[in-house]
XYZ file of C-alpha atoms in Angstrom:
469
model
C -11.806 30.380 4.790
C -13.780 32.309 2.191
C -16.343 34.429 3.984
C -17.872 36.085 0.941
C -17.192 34.281 -2.356
C -19.466 36.740 -4.156
C -16.901 39.449 -3.440
C -13.853 37.340 -4.317
C -11.743 37.890 -7.478
C -13.430 34.839 -9.036
C -16.786 36.605 -8.854
C -17.674 39.057 -11.591
C -21.013 40.350 -10.417
C -22.811 41.260 -7.247
C -25.546 39.276 -5.605
C -29.037 40.536 -6.317
C -32.200 39.813 -4.323
C -33.268 37.449 -7.106
C -30.328 35.094 -6.748
C -29.298 35.459 -3.089
C -29.803 32.583 -0.624
C -31.287 34.794 2.045
C -34.271 33.145 3.735
C -36.859 35.398 5.349
C -36.638 36.251 9.023
C -38.001 33.417 11.112
C -36.886 30.708 8.705
C -35.522 27.566 10.356
C -32.571 27.819 7.989
C -31.134 30.643 10.107
C -30.696 28.256 13.035
C -27.010 27.560 13.570
C -27.796 23.976 14.588
C -29.359 23.277 11.167
C -26.532 21.625 9.262
C -25.696 22.663 5.701
C -23.354 20.357 3.802
C -22.419 18.803 0.485
C -22.406 15.173 -0.622
C -20.460 12.867 -2.934
C -20.063 9.112 -3.549
C -16.901 7.054 -3.938
C -17.352 5.535 -7.404
C -18.613 8.811 -8.798
C -15.551 10.856 -7.836
C -12.572 8.795 -6.649
C -11.190 7.126 -9.782
C -7.985 5.127 -9.104
C -9.971 1.936 -9.531
C -6.912 -0.333 -9.667
C -4.599 1.427 -7.204
C -3.387 0.437 -3.736
C -5.167 -2.904 -3.685
C -8.648 -1.771 -4.680
C -10.641 -4.673 -6.145
C -13.124 -4.463 -9.044
C -16.695 -3.455 -8.227
C -19.942 -4.213 -10.028
C -19.816 -0.695 -11.466
C -16.381 -1.290 -12.965
C -17.829 -4.356 -14.673
C -21.109 -2.728 -15.681
C -19.618 0.479 -17.072
C -17.057 -1.518 -19.078
C -19.903 -3.445 -20.747
C -20.752 -1.873 -24.134
C -24.120 -0.146 -24.229
C -24.633 0.070 -20.467
C -23.383 3.629 -19.852
C -23.886 6.690 -22.030
C -20.897 7.328 -24.323
C -19.117 4.314 -22.866
C -18.033 6.346 -19.835
C -16.602 4.640 -16.746
C -15.527 5.669 -13.270
C -11.898 4.704 -13.875
C -10.731 8.317 -13.443
C -13.908 10.232 -12.562
C -12.882 13.407 -10.663
C -9.533 11.887 -9.640
C -10.517 12.610 -6.036
C -8.291 9.784 -4.774
C -5.295 11.927 -5.728
C -6.883 15.364 -5.284
C -8.726 14.841 -2.005
C -6.748 17.457 -0.076
C -7.616 20.207 -2.568
C -11.231 19.016 -2.649
C -11.479 19.237 1.153
C -9.985 22.738 0.964
C -12.757 23.525 -1.500
C -15.416 22.287 0.941
C -13.863 24.424 3.655
C -13.592 27.504 1.443
C -17.256 27.163 0.513
C -18.134 27.221 4.219
C -19.924 23.864 4.180
C -20.399 22.622 7.727
C -20.585 18.914 6.901
C -19.416 16.515 4.226
C -21.228 13.342 3.284
C -19.009 10.890 1.398
C -18.989 7.145 0.855
C -16.387 4.492 1.517
C -15.538 2.182 -1.386
C -16.016 -1.341 -0.060
C -13.650 -2.804 -2.725
C -10.921 -0.402 -1.576
C -10.762 -1.452 2.074
C -11.047 -5.272 2.094
C -9.600 -8.087 0.033
C -11.609 -10.995 -1.345
C -10.990 -13.001 1.825
C -12.384 -10.196 3.989
C -9.006 -9.063 5.284
C -8.380 -5.320 5.711
C -6.503 -3.451 3.002
C -4.367 -1.028 4.997
C -3.635 1.332 2.072
C -7.298 1.748 1.250
C -8.299 2.257 4.869
C -5.516 4.809 5.317
C -7.011 6.929 2.536
C -10.211 7.384 4.555
C -8.299 7.907 7.809
C -6.384 10.770 6.216
C -9.554 12.244 4.761
C -11.383 12.069 8.095
C -8.397 13.472 9.957
C -8.335 16.500 7.680
C -12.082 17.044 8.044
C -11.697 17.025 11.816
C -8.821 19.532 11.606
C -11.073 21.832 9.600
C -14.040 21.418 11.954
C -16.215 19.913 9.221
C -18.616 17.199 10.389
C -18.191 13.847 8.632
C -21.061 11.614 7.484
C -19.815 8.333 6.030
C -21.967 6.086 3.838
C -20.821 2.471 3.854
C -22.568 1.353 0.669
C -23.185 3.668 -2.266
C -23.693 0.887 -4.841
C -20.100 -0.265 -5.474
C -20.421 -3.907 -4.387
C -17.172 -5.878 -4.755
C -17.429 -7.904 -7.963
C -16.293 -11.095 -6.232
C -19.421 -10.934 -4.048
C -21.622 -10.405 -7.101
C -19.979 -13.467 -8.637
C -21.380 -15.396 -5.671
C -24.890 -14.005 -6.168
C -24.555 -10.437 -4.960
C -27.553 -9.166 -3.032
C -29.544 -12.197 -4.150
C -27.286 -14.237 -1.878
C -28.251 -13.956 1.793
C -24.609 -14.336 2.732
C -23.860 -10.877 1.280
C -25.803 -9.329 4.157
C -23.381 -10.969 6.589
C -20.375 -9.897 4.547
C -21.717 -6.341 4.690
C -21.924 -6.627 8.474
C -18.276 -7.750 8.526
C -17.346 -4.709 6.435
C -19.311 -2.358 8.748
C -17.604 -3.925 11.758
C -14.151 -3.401 10.250
C -14.698 0.191 9.204
C -16.326 1.272 12.461
C -13.380 -0.210 14.394
C -10.808 1.433 12.128
C -12.519 4.844 11.980
C -14.036 5.033 15.462
C -14.177 8.558 16.832
C -13.716 10.178 13.416
C -17.253 9.873 12.007
C -20.176 12.000 13.195
C -22.827 9.985 11.383
C -22.735 6.507 9.832
C -25.102 5.733 6.971
C -25.317 2.027 6.220
C -26.903 2.076 2.762
C -27.565 4.729 0.174
C -30.874 4.327 -1.668
C -31.503 0.583 -1.339
C -34.483 1.092 -3.689
C -32.066 1.930 -6.499
C -29.681 -0.904 -5.647
C -32.551 -3.400 -5.640
C -34.932 -2.154 -8.323
C -32.564 -0.519 -10.819
C -29.857 -3.120 -10.263
C -31.917 -6.310 -10.085
C -35.442 -5.376 -11.218
C -35.037 -3.207 -14.333
C -31.372 -3.730 -15.233
C -30.714 0.004 -15.629
C -27.918 -0.120 -13.039
C -25.244 -2.626 -12.047
C -25.321 -5.593 -11.978
C -27.900 -5.246 -14.761
C -30.409 -7.997 -13.899
C -34.080 -7.567 -14.722
C -36.586 -9.583 -12.705
C -38.941 -8.066 -10.140
C -38.622 -11.161 -7.981
C -34.883 -10.537 -7.883
C -35.553 -6.938 -6.838
C -37.668 -7.817 -3.790
C -35.202 -10.459 -2.618
C -32.212 -8.178 -3.158
C -33.951 -5.417 -1.217
C -34.615 -7.795 1.667
C -30.968 -8.784 1.856
C -29.849 -5.153 1.607
C -32.068 -4.232 4.549
C -30.957 -7.316 6.439
C -27.349 -6.224 5.929
C -28.292 -2.801 7.305
C -29.885 -4.371 10.363
C -26.904 -6.640 10.982
C -24.501 -3.704 10.669
C -26.219 -1.437 13.206
C -25.136 -3.405 16.351
C -21.514 -3.426 15.150
C -21.593 0.324 14.523
C -23.091 0.939 17.958
C -20.561 -1.290 19.708
C -17.479 0.033 17.920
C -18.289 3.741 17.632
C -20.811 4.639 20.334
C -20.274 8.377 20.006
C -21.583 8.546 16.429
C -25.126 8.628 15.054
C -26.372 5.686 12.972
C -28.834 5.807 10.115
C -29.726 4.839 6.573
C -30.527 6.835 3.424
C -33.719 6.299 1.403
C -34.598 7.928 -1.905
C -38.272 8.854 -1.948
C -40.678 9.812 -4.698
C -43.825 11.911 -4.737
C -46.612 10.404 -6.833
C -49.628 12.468 -7.838
C -52.796 11.273 -9.628
C -53.464 12.389 -13.182
C -57.142 12.842 -12.332
C -59.334 12.774 -9.209
C -60.773 9.398 -10.212
C -60.559 6.656 -7.603
C -58.484 4.528 -9.959
C -55.879 7.255 -10.498
C -55.759 8.137 -6.799
C -55.132 4.460 -6.089
C -52.418 4.431 -8.750
C -50.629 7.343 -7.062
C -50.890 5.523 -3.745
C -49.331 2.409 -5.249
C -46.537 4.493 -6.762
C -45.626 5.795 -3.312
C -45.933 2.315 -1.814
C -43.377 1.053 -4.320
C -41.013 4.008 -3.955
C -41.358 4.808 -0.249
C -43.221 2.298 1.908
C -41.327 -0.647 0.370
C -38.257 0.724 2.180
C -39.654 2.664 5.140
C -42.250 0.165 6.380
C -39.731 -2.623 7.090
C -37.325 -0.140 8.680
C -39.889 1.639 10.866
C -42.696 -0.933 11.244
C -40.975 -4.281 10.757
C -43.260 -5.353 7.898
C -43.461 -5.089 4.129
C -46.515 -3.217 2.768
C -48.968 -5.763 1.418
C -50.111 -3.321 -1.268
C -46.692 -3.835 -2.848
C -47.645 -7.341 -3.837
C -50.817 -6.067 -5.479
C -48.366 -4.468 -7.907
C -46.054 -7.477 -7.983
C -48.087 -10.591 -7.206
C -45.930 -13.565 -6.319
C -42.822 -11.422 -5.744
C -42.730 -11.741 -1.956
C -39.152 -12.225 -0.725
C -38.051 -15.153 1.400
C -38.051 -13.817 4.962
C -36.634 -15.943 7.787
C -37.606 -15.786 11.446
C -36.058 -12.785 13.144
C -35.235 -10.932 9.923
C -37.788 -8.160 10.364
C -36.778 -7.584 13.981
C -33.181 -7.187 12.799
C -34.161 -4.839 9.962
C -36.282 -2.601 12.194
C -33.530 -1.865 14.735
C -33.947 1.706 16.049
C -32.323 4.476 13.994
C -30.726 7.671 15.235
C -31.661 9.442 12.020
C -33.129 8.836 8.579
C -31.529 10.256 5.452
C -33.951 11.368 2.751
C -32.958 11.913 -0.900
C -35.499 13.762 -3.044
C -35.370 14.996 -6.631
C -38.761 15.092 -8.408
C -42.373 13.940 -8.529
C -44.111 11.583 -10.920
C -47.623 12.099 -12.264
C -49.395 8.762 -12.770
C -52.660 7.171 -13.795
C -54.102 3.704 -13.434
C -52.900 1.123 -15.928
C -56.415 -0.349 -15.961
C -55.326 -3.344 -13.910
C -53.422 -3.291 -10.618
C -50.693 -0.771 -11.272
C -49.785 2.647 -12.600
C -48.236 4.296 -15.630
C -46.468 7.637 -15.760
C -48.223 10.531 -17.507
C -45.687 13.324 -18.102
C -47.135 16.782 -17.556
C -46.826 19.486 -20.191
C -45.588 22.978 -19.432
C -43.638 22.180 -16.280
C -40.032 23.073 -15.477
C -37.604 20.200 -15.959
C -33.912 19.604 -15.340
C -31.274 18.174 -17.673
C -32.376 14.735 -16.452
C -35.917 15.410 -17.664
C -37.142 15.426 -14.063
C -39.866 17.854 -13.050
C -38.890 20.557 -10.562
C -41.479 20.152 -7.803
C -40.367 21.454 -4.373
C -43.814 20.943 -2.822
C -43.266 17.219 -3.210
C -40.474 17.312 -0.640
C -42.623 19.160 1.880
C -45.584 16.827 1.268
C -43.490 13.686 1.671
C -41.879 14.892 4.883
C -45.190 15.790 6.493
C -46.710 12.562 5.205
C -43.946 10.491 6.800
C -44.480 12.361 10.080
C -48.154 11.337 10.016
C -47.543 7.753 8.862
C -44.775 6.726 11.266
C -45.098 7.291 15.026
C -41.416 6.462 15.492
C -40.059 8.598 12.653
C -36.484 9.496 13.651
C -34.855 12.881 13.043
C -34.286 13.519 9.340
C -31.417 14.830 7.261
C -32.009 15.717 3.619
C -28.959 13.794 2.436
C -29.341 14.542 -1.285
C -31.197 17.232 -3.168
C -30.052 18.943 -6.332
C -30.377 19.071 -10.095
C -28.452 18.466 -13.285
C -27.899 21.182 -15.848
C -25.676 21.562 -18.887
C -23.243 23.946 -17.206
C -20.359 25.561 -19.088
C -17.416 27.699 -18.054
C -17.636 31.068 -19.792
C -14.928 33.654 -19.140
C -13.824 31.688 -16.093
C -17.306 31.585 -14.525
C -20.221 29.185 -14.337
C -23.636 30.780 -13.942
C -26.338 28.267 -13.033
C -29.527 30.265 -12.388
C -31.847 27.265 -12.617
C -29.917 25.469 -9.868
C -29.956 28.595 -7.699
C -33.743 28.802 -7.999
C -34.058 25.028 -7.468
C -32.061 25.065 -4.239
C -33.808 28.153 -2.864
C -37.243 26.625 -3.433
C -36.344 23.225 -2.002
C -34.757 24.781 1.077
C -37.987 26.741 1.516
C -39.916 23.448 1.293
C -37.709 22.007 4.048
C -38.384 25.074 6.175
C -42.138 24.621 5.629
C -41.905 20.997 6.750
C -39.988 21.984 9.891
C -42.634 24.582 10.716
C -45.245 21.836 10.258
C -43.538 19.809 12.959
C -41.081 17.584 11.070
C -37.727 17.187 12.823
C -35.284 17.975 9.996
C -31.726 18.513 11.238
C -29.842 19.385 8.064
C -29.506 19.508 4.287
C -26.781 18.210 1.972
C -26.697 19.538 -1.570
C -26.081 16.967 -4.312
C -23.446 17.232 -5.350
C -20.231 18.942 -4.407
C -18.653 18.127 -7.794
C -19.830 17.313 -11.262
C -19.147 13.587 -11.473
C -19.846 10.183 -13.005
C -23.642 10.085 -13.090
C -24.011 6.295 -13.248
C -25.708 5.110 -16.460
C -25.658 8.709 -17.788
C -21.854 8.953 -17.591
C -20.385 12.455 -17.558
C -23.029 14.271 -19.583
C -25.261 15.252 -16.654
C -23.765 17.803 -14.255
C -25.151 17.867 -10.701
C -22.265 19.660 -8.995
C -22.148 23.083 -7.422
C -18.525 22.938 -8.562
C -17.793 22.416 -12.258
C -15.209 19.788 -13.220
C -13.334 19.861 -16.519
C -12.795 16.134 -17.002
C -9.864 16.673 -19.389
C -7.845 18.864 -17.018
C -9.598 18.122 -13.672
C -9.858 21.856 -13.080
C -12.527 22.793 -10.550
C -14.562 25.986 -11.094
C -16.945 27.183 -8.398
C -20.417 27.738 -9.797
C -22.541 30.741 -8.866
C -24.831 28.504 -6.777
C -21.895 27.487 -4.571
C -20.798 31.106 -4.163
C -24.249 32.076 -2.931
C -24.569 29.087 -0.595
C -21.180 29.953 0.906
C -22.226 33.571 1.418
C -25.415 32.529 3.209
C -23.592 30.074 5.502
C -21.059 32.764 6.408
C -23.844 35.249 7.071
C -25.670 32.726 9.220
C -22.603 32.314 11.444
C -22.883 35.935 12.472
C -26.645 36.532 12.220
C -28.011 33.061 12.893
C -30.090 32.044 15.889
C -29.132 29.419 18.459
């Protein structure tokens, strides 16, 4: 295991105080029980989309549709992780990460009749077995957007039956992988699946109707709620949770109208997901934004959706500055002179702290939190065998400091997963946007550790010897 990547032959310069991940004394990040890991998702890295019985997913269909993905990119090969998983797990180990968050490809593990696909399941058994050998904690996400196409052909998440098929899938995987997973995550970012997939059309399956979005979201959350009892019954020793992407909205002016607009932004991005999970109701303010878009909710649905969670995963990337649209909604007002990433997203670490403390105040039953994604895209290049990514280093340092501030304010945050381990298929943006702390040359599949990863690895190693209990 690499204890000091900054001093390895692959490292050409020494760490300076400006780029070191060395939190101040007293920071919660020195606690050895605060988990530091890396995250990936199946469609973004695995490739091998037609091997060993894997069925087509909605992202295979969507990315093969002209004009849907930048440069016509697809996930057919991606990072070829399906064939290179052993070396990639060695990379995680060598970078000292304590946990790995990955997702299972639903189309890889079941056939169209719902029967298990042994070859696909075996892939994840081997991966989990190796993680356990290395002492790396495993967090498995069941759904990171790659719905089997045959289910979309029957209505996808607009069809209530898909929630039950998801529960069948969760039941199968938790029986097959029992005892190997530290934390199960049912859904990743249901807001994106529902709104980007069914409301705006930016993501697969590419539908665009806000009424579709609210109904799809309801069925996604219903599937989550139906899956939780199966996970608990089959794998009682693991933790069970869900992952929500959240957004910080700030008003463009102190006017009442703009303050209300910022509130409605956060209702749409946060409360739309968290209220049903933690309170058993949808926020009524949501339907001020989208009148007439209430989903069909059957008796018992909200009780199922609001089943207790062992933890809540939070994904955070940026804030949005908004003003009133003059009616009942909001419009974005981009700020001048702020730092932005390759995605055009503002770098705003305070937003993460503010959201975490806000959730603590809003929800009496807020479960323990893991930051399950946080990171940034930059146009990284390999120069003389190295990748220097100073903006990412500063980004991660400042967001980890925001997490520490939230913990000191009383929020129970248990860990942080950087997004992402590898540069990968960035959905509708294809391969142009690089989020990884490890660079991937998509022509050769060569991995090159970026400076940010070297420094994270050094801090984790240092924490093992200097950290507090």
